[in-house]
GROMACS .gro file of C-alpha atoms in nm:
model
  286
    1UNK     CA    1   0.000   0.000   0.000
    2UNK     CA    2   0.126   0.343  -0.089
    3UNK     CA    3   0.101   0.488   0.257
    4UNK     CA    4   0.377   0.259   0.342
    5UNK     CA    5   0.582   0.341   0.079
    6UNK     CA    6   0.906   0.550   0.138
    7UNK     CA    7   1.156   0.660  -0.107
    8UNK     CA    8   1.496   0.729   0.042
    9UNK     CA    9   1.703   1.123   0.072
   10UNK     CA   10   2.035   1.147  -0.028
   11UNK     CA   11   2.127   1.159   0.350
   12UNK     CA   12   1.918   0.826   0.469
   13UNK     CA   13   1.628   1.003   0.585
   14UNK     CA   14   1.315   0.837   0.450
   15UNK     CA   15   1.022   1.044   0.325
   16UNK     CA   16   0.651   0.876   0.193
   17UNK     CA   17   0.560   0.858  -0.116
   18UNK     CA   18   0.244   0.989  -0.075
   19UNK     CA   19   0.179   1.341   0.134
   20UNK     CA   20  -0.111   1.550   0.245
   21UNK     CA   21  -0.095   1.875   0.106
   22UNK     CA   22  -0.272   2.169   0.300
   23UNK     CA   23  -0.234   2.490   0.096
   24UNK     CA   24  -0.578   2.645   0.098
   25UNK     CA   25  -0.705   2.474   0.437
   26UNK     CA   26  -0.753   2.723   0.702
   27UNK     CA   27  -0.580   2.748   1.044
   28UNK     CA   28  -0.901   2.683   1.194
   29UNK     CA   29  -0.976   2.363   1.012
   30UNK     CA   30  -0.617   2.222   0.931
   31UNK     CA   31  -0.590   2.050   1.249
   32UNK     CA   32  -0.908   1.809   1.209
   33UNK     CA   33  -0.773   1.739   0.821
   34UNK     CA   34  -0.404   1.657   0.969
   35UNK     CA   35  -0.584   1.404   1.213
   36UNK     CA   36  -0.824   1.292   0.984
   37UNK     CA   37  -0.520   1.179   0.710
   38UNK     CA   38  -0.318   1.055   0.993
   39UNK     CA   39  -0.617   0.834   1.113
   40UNK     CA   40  -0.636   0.714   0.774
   41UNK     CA   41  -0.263   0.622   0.776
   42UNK     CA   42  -0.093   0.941   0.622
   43UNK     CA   43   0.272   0.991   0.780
   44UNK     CA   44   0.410   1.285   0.570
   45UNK     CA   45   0.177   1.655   0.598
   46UNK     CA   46   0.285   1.923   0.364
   47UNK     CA   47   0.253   2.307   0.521
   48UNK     CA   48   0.434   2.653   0.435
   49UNK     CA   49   0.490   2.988   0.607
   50UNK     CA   50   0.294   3.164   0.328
   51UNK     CA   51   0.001   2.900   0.368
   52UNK     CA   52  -0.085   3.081   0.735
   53UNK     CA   53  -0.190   2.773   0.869
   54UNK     CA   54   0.134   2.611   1.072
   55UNK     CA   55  -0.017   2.681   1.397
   56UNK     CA   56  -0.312   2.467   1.314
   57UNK     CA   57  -0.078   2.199   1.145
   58UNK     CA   58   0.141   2.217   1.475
   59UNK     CA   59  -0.198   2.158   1.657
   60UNK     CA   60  -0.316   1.863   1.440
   61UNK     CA   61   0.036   1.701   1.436
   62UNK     CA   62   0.024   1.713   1.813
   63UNK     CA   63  -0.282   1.609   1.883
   64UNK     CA   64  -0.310   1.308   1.699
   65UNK     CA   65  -0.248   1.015   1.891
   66UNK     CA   66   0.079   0.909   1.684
   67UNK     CA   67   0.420   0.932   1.816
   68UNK     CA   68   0.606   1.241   1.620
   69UNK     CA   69   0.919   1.020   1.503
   70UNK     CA   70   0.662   0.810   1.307
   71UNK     CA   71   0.562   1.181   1.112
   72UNK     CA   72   0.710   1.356   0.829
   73UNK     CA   73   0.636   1.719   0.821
   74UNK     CA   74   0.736   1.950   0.543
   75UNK     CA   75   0.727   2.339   0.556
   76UNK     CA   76   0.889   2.633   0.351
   77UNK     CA   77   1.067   2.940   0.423
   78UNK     CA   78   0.849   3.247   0.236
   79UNK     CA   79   0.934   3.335  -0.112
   80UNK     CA   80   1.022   3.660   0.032
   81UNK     CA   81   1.263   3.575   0.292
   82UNK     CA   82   1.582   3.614   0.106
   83UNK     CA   83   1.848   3.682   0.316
   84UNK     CA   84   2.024   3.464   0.569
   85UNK     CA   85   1.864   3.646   0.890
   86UNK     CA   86   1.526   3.635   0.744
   87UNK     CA   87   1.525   3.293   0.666
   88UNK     CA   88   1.707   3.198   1.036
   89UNK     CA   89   1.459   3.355   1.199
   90UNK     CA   90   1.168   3.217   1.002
   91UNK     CA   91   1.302   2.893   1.088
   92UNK     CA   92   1.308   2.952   1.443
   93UNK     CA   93   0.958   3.129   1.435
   94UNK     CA   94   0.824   2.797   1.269
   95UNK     CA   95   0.892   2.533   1.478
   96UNK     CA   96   0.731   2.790   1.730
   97UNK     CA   97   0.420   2.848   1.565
   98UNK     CA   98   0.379   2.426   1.533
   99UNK     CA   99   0.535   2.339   1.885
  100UNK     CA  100   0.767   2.138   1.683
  101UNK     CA  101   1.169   2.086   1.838
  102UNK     CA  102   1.213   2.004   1.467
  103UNK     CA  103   1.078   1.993   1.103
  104UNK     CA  104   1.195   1.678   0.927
  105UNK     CA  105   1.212   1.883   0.572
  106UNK     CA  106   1.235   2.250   0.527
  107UNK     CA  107   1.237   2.418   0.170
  108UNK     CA  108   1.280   2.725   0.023
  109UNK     CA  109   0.911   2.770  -0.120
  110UNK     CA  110   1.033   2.977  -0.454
  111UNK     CA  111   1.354   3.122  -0.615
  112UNK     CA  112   1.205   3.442  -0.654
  113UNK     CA  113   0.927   3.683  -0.392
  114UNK     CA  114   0.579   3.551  -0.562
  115UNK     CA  115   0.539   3.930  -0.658
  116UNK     CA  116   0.881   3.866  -0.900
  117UNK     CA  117   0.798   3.531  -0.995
  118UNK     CA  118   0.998   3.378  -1.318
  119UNK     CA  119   1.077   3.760  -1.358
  120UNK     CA  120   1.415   3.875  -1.451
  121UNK     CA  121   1.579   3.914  -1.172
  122UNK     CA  122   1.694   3.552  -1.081
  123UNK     CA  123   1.782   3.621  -0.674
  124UNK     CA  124   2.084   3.430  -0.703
  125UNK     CA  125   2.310   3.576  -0.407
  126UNK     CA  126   1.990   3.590  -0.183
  127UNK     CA  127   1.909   3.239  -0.237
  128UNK     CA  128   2.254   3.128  -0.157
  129UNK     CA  129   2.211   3.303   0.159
  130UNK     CA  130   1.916   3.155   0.251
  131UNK     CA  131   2.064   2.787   0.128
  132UNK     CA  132   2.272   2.910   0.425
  133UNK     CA  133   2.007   2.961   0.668
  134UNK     CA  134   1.873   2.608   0.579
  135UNK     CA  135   2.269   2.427   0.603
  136UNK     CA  136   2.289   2.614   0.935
  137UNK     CA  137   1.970   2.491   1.072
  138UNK     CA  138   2.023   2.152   0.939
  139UNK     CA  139   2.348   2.127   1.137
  140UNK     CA  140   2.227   2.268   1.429
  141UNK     CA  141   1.962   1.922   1.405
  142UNK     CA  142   1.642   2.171   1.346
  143UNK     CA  143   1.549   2.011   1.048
  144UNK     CA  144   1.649   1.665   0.949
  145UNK     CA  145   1.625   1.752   0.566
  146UNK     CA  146   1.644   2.042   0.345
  147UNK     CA  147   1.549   2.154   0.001
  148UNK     CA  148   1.408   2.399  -0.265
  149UNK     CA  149   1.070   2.466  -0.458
  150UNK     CA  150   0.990   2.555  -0.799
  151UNK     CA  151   1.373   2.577  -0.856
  152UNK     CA  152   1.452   2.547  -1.237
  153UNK     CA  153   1.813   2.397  -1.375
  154UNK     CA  154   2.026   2.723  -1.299
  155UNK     CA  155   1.817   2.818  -0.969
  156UNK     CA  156   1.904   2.449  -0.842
  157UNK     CA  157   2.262   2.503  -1.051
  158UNK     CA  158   2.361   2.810  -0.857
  159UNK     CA  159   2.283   2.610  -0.512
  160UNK     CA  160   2.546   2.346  -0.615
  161UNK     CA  161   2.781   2.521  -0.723
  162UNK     CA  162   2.833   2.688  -0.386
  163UNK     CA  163   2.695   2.484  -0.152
  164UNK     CA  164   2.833   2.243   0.143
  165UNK     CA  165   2.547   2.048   0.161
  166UNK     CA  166   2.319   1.965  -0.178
  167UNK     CA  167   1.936   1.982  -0.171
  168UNK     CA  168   1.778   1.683  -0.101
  169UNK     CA  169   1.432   1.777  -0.265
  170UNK     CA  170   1.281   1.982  -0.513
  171UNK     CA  171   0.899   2.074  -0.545
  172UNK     CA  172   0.764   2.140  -0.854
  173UNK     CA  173   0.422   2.202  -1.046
  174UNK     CA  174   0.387   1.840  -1.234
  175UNK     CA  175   0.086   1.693  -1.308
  176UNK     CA  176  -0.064   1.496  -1.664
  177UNK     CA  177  -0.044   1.762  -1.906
  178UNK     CA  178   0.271   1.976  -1.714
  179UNK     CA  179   0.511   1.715  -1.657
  180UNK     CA  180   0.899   1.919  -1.706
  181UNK     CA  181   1.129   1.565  -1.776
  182UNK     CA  182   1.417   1.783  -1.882
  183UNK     CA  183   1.374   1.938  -1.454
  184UNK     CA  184   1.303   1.638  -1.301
  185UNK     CA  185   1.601   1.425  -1.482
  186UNK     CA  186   1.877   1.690  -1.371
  187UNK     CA  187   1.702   1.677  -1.050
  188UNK     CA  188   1.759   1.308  -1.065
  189UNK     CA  189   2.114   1.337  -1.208
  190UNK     CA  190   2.186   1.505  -0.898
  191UNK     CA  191   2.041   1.316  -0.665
  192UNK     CA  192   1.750   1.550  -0.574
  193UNK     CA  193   1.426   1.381  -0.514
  194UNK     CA  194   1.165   1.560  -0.701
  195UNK     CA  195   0.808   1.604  -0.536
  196UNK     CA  196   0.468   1.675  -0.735
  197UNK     CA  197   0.292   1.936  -0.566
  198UNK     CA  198  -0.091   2.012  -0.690
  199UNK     CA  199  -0.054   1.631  -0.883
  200UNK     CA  200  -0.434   1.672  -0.965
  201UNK     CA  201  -0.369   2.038  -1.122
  202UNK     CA  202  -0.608   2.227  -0.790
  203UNK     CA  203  -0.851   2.010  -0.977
  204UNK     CA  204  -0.850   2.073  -1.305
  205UNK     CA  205  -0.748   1.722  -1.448
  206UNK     CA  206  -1.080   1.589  -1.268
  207UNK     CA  207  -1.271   1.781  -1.606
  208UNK     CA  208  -1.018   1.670  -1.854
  209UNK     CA  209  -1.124   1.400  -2.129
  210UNK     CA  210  -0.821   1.269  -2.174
  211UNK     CA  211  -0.768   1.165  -1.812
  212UNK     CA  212  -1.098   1.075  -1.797
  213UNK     CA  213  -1.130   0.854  -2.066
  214UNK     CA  214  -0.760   0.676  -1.920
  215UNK     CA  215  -0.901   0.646  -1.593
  216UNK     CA  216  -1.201   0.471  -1.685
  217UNK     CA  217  -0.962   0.206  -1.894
  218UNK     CA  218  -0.829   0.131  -1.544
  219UNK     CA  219  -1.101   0.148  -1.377
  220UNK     CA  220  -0.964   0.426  -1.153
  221UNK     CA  221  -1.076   0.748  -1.063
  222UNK     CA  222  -0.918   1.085  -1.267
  223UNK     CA  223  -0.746   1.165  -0.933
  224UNK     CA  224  -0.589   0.808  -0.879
  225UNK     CA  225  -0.499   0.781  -1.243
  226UNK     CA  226  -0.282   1.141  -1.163
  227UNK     CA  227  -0.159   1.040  -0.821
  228UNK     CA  228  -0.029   0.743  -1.000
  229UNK     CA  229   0.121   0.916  -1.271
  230UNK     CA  230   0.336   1.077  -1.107
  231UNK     CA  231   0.432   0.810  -0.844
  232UNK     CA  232   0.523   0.627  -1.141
  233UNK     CA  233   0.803   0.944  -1.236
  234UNK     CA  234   0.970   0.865  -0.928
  235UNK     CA  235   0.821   1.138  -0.754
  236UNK     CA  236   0.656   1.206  -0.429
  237UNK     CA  237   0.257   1.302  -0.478
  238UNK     CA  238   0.121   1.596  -0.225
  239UNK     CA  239  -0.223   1.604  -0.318
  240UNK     CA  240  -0.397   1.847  -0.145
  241UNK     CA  241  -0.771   1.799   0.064
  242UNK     CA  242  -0.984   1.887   0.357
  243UNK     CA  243  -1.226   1.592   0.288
  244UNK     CA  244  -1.161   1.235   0.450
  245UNK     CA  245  -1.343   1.062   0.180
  246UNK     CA  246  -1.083   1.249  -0.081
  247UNK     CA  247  -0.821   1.199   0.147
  248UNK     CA  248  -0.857   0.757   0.109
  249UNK     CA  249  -0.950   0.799  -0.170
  250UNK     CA  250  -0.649   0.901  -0.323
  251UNK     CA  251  -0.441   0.655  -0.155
  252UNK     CA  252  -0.614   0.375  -0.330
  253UNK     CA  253  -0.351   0.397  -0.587
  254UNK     CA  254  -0.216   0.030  -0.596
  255UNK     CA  255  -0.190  -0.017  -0.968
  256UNK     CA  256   0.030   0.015  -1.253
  257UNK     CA  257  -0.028   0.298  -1.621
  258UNK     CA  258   0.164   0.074  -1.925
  259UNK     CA  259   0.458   0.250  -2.001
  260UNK     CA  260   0.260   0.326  -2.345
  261UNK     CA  261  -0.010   0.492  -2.128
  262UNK     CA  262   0.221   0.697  -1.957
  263UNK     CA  263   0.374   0.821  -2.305
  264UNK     CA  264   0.033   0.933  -2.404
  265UNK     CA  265  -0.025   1.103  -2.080
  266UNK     CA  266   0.318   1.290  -2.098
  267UNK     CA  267   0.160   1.457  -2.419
  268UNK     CA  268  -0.165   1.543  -2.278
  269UNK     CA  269  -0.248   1.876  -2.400
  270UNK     CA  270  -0.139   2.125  -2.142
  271UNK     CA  271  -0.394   2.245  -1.905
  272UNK     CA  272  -0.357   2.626  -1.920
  273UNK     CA  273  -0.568   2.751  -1.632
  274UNK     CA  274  -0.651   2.639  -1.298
  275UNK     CA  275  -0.953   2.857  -1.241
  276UNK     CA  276  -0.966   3.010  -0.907
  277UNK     CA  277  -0.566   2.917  -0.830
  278UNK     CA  278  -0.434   3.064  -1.081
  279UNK     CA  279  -0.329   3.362  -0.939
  280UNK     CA  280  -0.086   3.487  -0.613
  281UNK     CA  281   0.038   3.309  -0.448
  282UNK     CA  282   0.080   3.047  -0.645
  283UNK     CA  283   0.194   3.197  -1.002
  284UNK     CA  284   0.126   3.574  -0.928
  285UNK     CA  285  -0.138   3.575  -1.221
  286UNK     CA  286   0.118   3.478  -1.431
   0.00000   0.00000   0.00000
């Protein structure tokens, strides 16, 4: 079963396969979704500073009846933190908010402030300061793991080239339709684990034709099919939901796409809006 699957970090640490995602989910509600997923058997809960909802993550992780060393819990450092005491002291300010002594992966949510996103200016310098921050805090045993977002080839370039410890993830927009093989096999090369954040594009590939039609040759849902898809990259799958029934759902992903299906679903024509999210934060209207 996929919630017991793990997939290895360059440094030993194991992370699942499969994550709960929580962008969107207010503070007020996040905790009763964390317990709800972890009831259901999730291990690994996504957050970030810019999703305003660690405290109730914190709360949720907590209070749910499972020891913490059996959780993996992901957060970011704000797209606009980009110098090394910004991004120290939104560390620190993190594991407050959650009541966490540590956060088992912490990643820098974008190269750029959303407001500058895939702009010119490429924030090179500030990101290696903040890389900093993160090698700093990893040393100091605050976070067990640490890593980038939405980092293309030079973004993840200039980090290696400078750095004393090499990033250990990188999350990316991939789903059926936007699936960047050129990003994810240097991310590979370099033995960064890529991650799939929205996997089910915030929805959009549930009213697709394409993925509808596939998923009914397996018998699957359109949300399965894409959870599978990109499990089968090698990638770790963060779908995001409040609702439990979602939430089992999309762990009931224990079956294989032909590697001829997958072909075909690589060239899936691109889904070019996602409705509601398609603006700040996530891709600044963009």
């Amino acid at each position: 079963m996929v919630l017991n699957e793990y997939y290895t970090l360059s440094n030993g640490v194991k992370i699942p396969k499969l994550g709960l995602g929580t962008w969107f989910i207010e503070d007020s509600k996040v905790p009763d979704a964390v317990k709800q997923a972890v009831q259901i058997g999730y291990r690994h809960i996504d957050t970030a500073q810019a999703y305003g909802n660690e405290a109730g993550v914190g709360r949720g992780i907590n209070d749910c009846g499972v020891p913490r060393s059996e959780l993996f819990v992901t957060d970011k450092i704000a797209a606009e933190a980009k110098s090394y005491e910004a991004a120290a002291k939104s560390i620190d300010e993190s594991l407050a908010k959650m009541g966490l002594s540590y956060i088992d992966l912490m990643i820098i949510h974008c190269p750029q402030p959303w407001e500058q996103f895939r702009a010119d200016s490429r924030f090179f310098a500030e990101n290696r300061e903040v890389w900093k921050a993160l090698e700093d805090a990893y040393q100091a045993g605050k976070v067990k793991a640490i890593g980038v977002s939405n980092f293309l080839i030079d973004d993840l370039q200039n980090i290696l080239d400078c750095c004393t410890i090499k990033p250990m993830v990188n999350q990316i927009l991939t789903h059926i339709s936007n699936t960047p093989l050129e990003l994810i096999s240097f991310c590979k090369e370099n033995g960064i684990l890529p991650e799939a954040y929205s996997p089910i594009a915030h929805g959009e590939a549930l009213k697709n034709k394409e993925i509808a039609e596939m998923a009914e040759k397996y018998g699957v849902t359109p949300a399965q099919l894409c959870i599978r898809y990109v499990l089968q990259l090698n990638m770790v799958a963060l779908p995001k939901t409040a609702d439990p029934e979602h939430m089992k759902n999309n762990t009931d992903v224990d079956f294989g796409i032909s590697d001829e299906d997958m072909e075909l679903l690589k060239s899936v024509q691109k889904i070019e809006s996602y409705g509601e999210y398609s603006v700040f934060p996530v891709f600044s209207g963009k």
